[in-house]
Amino acid sequence: MKALLVKMDLKNYDAVRLYVYAYTMGMTHDIRQALNKKARETAQKLPLSFQNIGILVDGSASMYGDETQAMRPIAAACATRDMLMAASSFSTVRYAGGVEFEDGLVEVEGDTTLANGVIDLLEKGVDAIFILTDGYENAPAGRVGEVI
């Protein structure tokens, strides 16, 4: 029996679905290019732009999601991160837990330590901070709400 190959049309997928796909099947050059294009197009539609922003991405283990929506929280955060970066002149990105790979994917692991990331971004002198998280903060060394 011959295998049927179907070419995926990247234009038919939103950025979150492309990230979920990349987490499942691996990031390719074509997917990365499509994600960059989608981020630029979405940023151009925003009614405002930014000069110097800080982006704090929750890369903790809870961003994996659950069995029915595996990798969806981190995929949504990565897609939003890309769009915010495209909408700003300069951006500083920090991760609370997790490790970013060169291809833009984030290995989700560890605790949610948002407070330290906010302090670091404030010290960088950014004009605004965007926090991309699933809302579950489990690191007792300074809750982000108290720091803010």
CSV table of C-alpha atoms in Angstrom, one decimal:
chain,number,residue,atom,x,y,z
A,1,MET,CA,0.0,0.0,0.0
A,2,LYS,CA,1.4,3.4,-1.0
A,3,ALA,CA,1.5,6.2,1.6
A,4,LEU,CA,-0.5,9.3,0.7
A,5,LEU,CA,1.4,12.5,1.2
A,6,VAL,CA,-0.6,15.6,1.8
A,7,LYS,CA,1.1,19.0,1.6
A,8,MET,CA,0.1,21.2,4.5
A,9,ASP,CA,-1.0,24.7,3.5
A,10,LEU,CA,0.4,26.9,6.3
A,11,LYS,CA,-1.8,29.8,5.3
A,12,ASN,CA,-4.8,27.9,6.5
A,13,TYR,CA,-3.6,27.7,10.1
A,14,ASP,CA,-3.6,30.4,12.8
A,15,ALA,CA,-0.4,30.9,14.7
A,16,VAL,CA,-1.5,29.0,17.8
A,17,ARG,CA,-2.4,25.9,15.7
A,18,LEU,CA,1.0,26.2,13.9
A,19,TYR,CA,2.8,26.2,17.2
A,20,VAL,CA,0.9,23.2,18.5
A,21,TYR,CA,1.8,21.5,15.2
A,22,ALA,CA,5.5,22.4,15.6
A,23,TYR,CA,5.5,21.1,19.2
A,24,THR,CA,4.0,17.8,17.9
A,25,MET,CA,5.9,17.3,14.7
A,26,GLY,CA,8.9,19.6,15.0
A,27,MET,CA,9.7,23.2,13.9
A,28,THR,CA,10.6,23.6,10.3
A,29,HIS,CA,12.0,26.6,8.4
A,30,ASP,CA,8.6,26.9,6.5
A,31,ILE,CA,6.6,26.9,9.8
A,32,ARG,CA,9.0,29.4,11.3
A,33,GLN,CA,8.6,31.7,8.3
A,34,ALA,CA,4.8,31.4,8.4
A,35,LEU,CA,4.8,32.2,12.1
A,36,ASN,CA,6.9,35.3,11.5
A,37,LYS,CA,4.6,36.4,8.7
A,38,LYS,CA,1.5,35.9,10.8
A,39,ALA,CA,3.0,37.9,13.7
A,40,ARG,CA,3.9,40.8,11.4
A,41,GLU,CA,0.5,40.8,9.8
A,42,THR,CA,-1.3,40.7,13.2
A,43,ALA,CA,0.9,43.4,14.6
A,44,GLN,CA,0.1,45.7,11.7
A,45,LYS,CA,-3.6,45.4,12.5
A,46,LEU,CA,-3.1,46.6,16.1
A,47,PRO,CA,-4.3,50.2,16.7
A,48,LEU,CA,-1.1,51.0,18.5
A,49,SER,CA,2.6,50.2,18.5
A,50,PHE,CA,5.2,50.1,21.2
A,51,GLN,CA,8.8,51.4,21.6
A,52,ASN,CA,10.5,49.4,24.3
A,53,ILE,CA,8.5,46.5,25.9
A,54,GLY,CA,9.2,43.7,28.2
A,55,ILE,CA,7.5,40.3,27.6
A,56,LEU,CA,7.4,37.8,30.5
A,57,VAL,CA,6.5,34.4,29.2
A,58,ASP,CA,5.4,31.7,31.7
A,59,GLY,CA,7.3,28.6,30.6
A,60,SER,CA,6.5,26.5,33.6
A,61,ALA,CA,5.3,23.0,33.5
A,62,SER,CA,1.6,24.0,33.8
A,63,MET,CA,1.9,25.7,30.4
A,64,TYR,CA,1.9,22.2,28.9
A,65,GLY,CA,-1.9,22.1,29.3
A,66,ASP,CA,-3.8,18.8,29.6
A,67,GLU,CA,-4.3,15.7,27.5
A,68,THR,CA,-7.1,17.3,25.5
A,69,GLN,CA,-5.3,20.6,24.8
A,70,ALA,CA,-1.6,19.5,25.0
A,71,MET,CA,0.8,22.4,24.4
A,72,ARG,CA,-2.0,24.9,23.7
A,73,PRO,CA,-1.2,27.3,26.6
A,74,ILE,CA,2.5,27.6,25.6
A,75,ALA,CA,1.5,27.8,21.9
A,76,ALA,CA,-0.8,30.7,22.6
A,77,ALA,CA,1.9,32.4,24.7
A,78,CYS,CA,4.5,32.0,21.9
A,79,ALA,CA,2.1,33.3,19.2
A,80,THR,CA,1.3,36.4,21.4
A,81,ARG,CA,5.0,36.9,22.2
A,82,ASP,CA,5.9,36.9,18.5
A,83,MET,CA,3.1,39.4,17.7
A,84,LEU,CA,4.1,41.7,20.5
A,85,MET,CA,7.7,41.6,19.4
A,86,ALA,CA,6.6,42.5,15.8
A,87,ALA,CA,4.6,45.4,17.2
A,88,SER,CA,7.5,47.0,19.1
A,89,SER,CA,10.7,48.7,18.1
A,90,PHE,CA,12.6,46.9,20.8
A,91,SER,CA,11.6,44.1,23.1
A,92,THR,CA,13.1,42.2,26.0
A,93,VAL,CA,11.8,38.7,26.6
A,94,ARG,CA,12.2,36.8,29.9
A,95,TYR,CA,10.9,33.3,30.8
A,96,ALA,CA,9.5,32.2,34.1
A,97,GLY,CA,10.4,28.6,34.1
A,98,GLY,CA,11.1,26.8,30.8
A,99,VAL,CA,13.9,27.2,28.3
A,100,GLU,CA,13.6,28.9,24.9
A,101,PHE,CA,15.2,27.1,22.0
A,102,GLU,CA,16.7,28.8,19.0
A,103,ASP,CA,13.6,28.0,16.9
A,104,GLY,CA,11.3,29.9,19.3
A,105,LEU,CA,9.8,26.9,21.0
A,106,VAL,CA,9.9,26.8,24.7
A,107,GLU,CA,10.5,23.6,26.7
A,108,VAL,CA,8.0,23.9,29.5
A,109,GLU,CA,9.4,22.9,32.9
A,110,GLY,CA,9.7,24.0,36.5
A,111,ASP,CA,7.9,26.5,38.7
A,112,THR,CA,6.1,29.7,37.8
A,113,THR,CA,8.4,32.5,39.1
A,114,LEU,CA,6.8,35.6,37.6
A,115,ALA,CA,7.9,38.0,40.3
A,116,ASN,CA,11.6,37.7,39.5
A,117,GLY,CA,10.9,38.3,35.8
A,118,VAL,CA,8.9,41.4,36.5
A,119,ILE,CA,11.7,42.8,38.6
A,120,ASP,CA,14.3,42.0,35.9
A,121,LEU,CA,12.2,43.7,33.2
A,122,LEU,CA,11.7,46.8,35.4
A,123,GLU,CA,15.4,47.0,35.9
A,124,LYS,CA,15.8,46.9,32.1
A,125,GLY,CA,13.8,50.2,31.9
A,126,VAL,CA,11.0,48.9,29.6
A,127,ASP,CA,8.0,51.2,28.9
A,128,ALA,CA,5.5,48.4,29.4
A,129,ILE,CA,5.4,44.8,30.5
A,130,PHE,CA,3.2,42.1,29.1
A,131,ILE,CA,2.8,38.9,31.2
A,132,LEU,CA,1.8,35.8,29.2
A,133,THR,CA,0.7,33.1,31.6
A,134,ASP,CA,-2.0,30.5,32.3
A,135,GLY,CA,-2.5,32.3,35.7
A,136,TYR,CA,-1.2,29.5,37.9
A,137,GLU,CA,1.6,30.9,40.1
A,138,ASN,CA,3.2,28.4,42.5
A,139,ALA,CA,6.5,30.1,43.5
A,140,PRO,CA,6.3,31.5,47.0
A,141,ALA,CA,9.3,33.8,46.7
A,142,GLY,CA,7.3,36.9,45.9
A,143,ARG,CA,3.9,36.8,44.3
A,144,VAL,CA,3.8,38.8,41.1
A,145,GLY,CA,0.7,40.8,42.3
A,146,GLU,CA,2.6,41.9,45.4
A,147,VAL,CA,5.6,42.9,43.4
A,148,ILE,CA,3.5,44.9,41.0
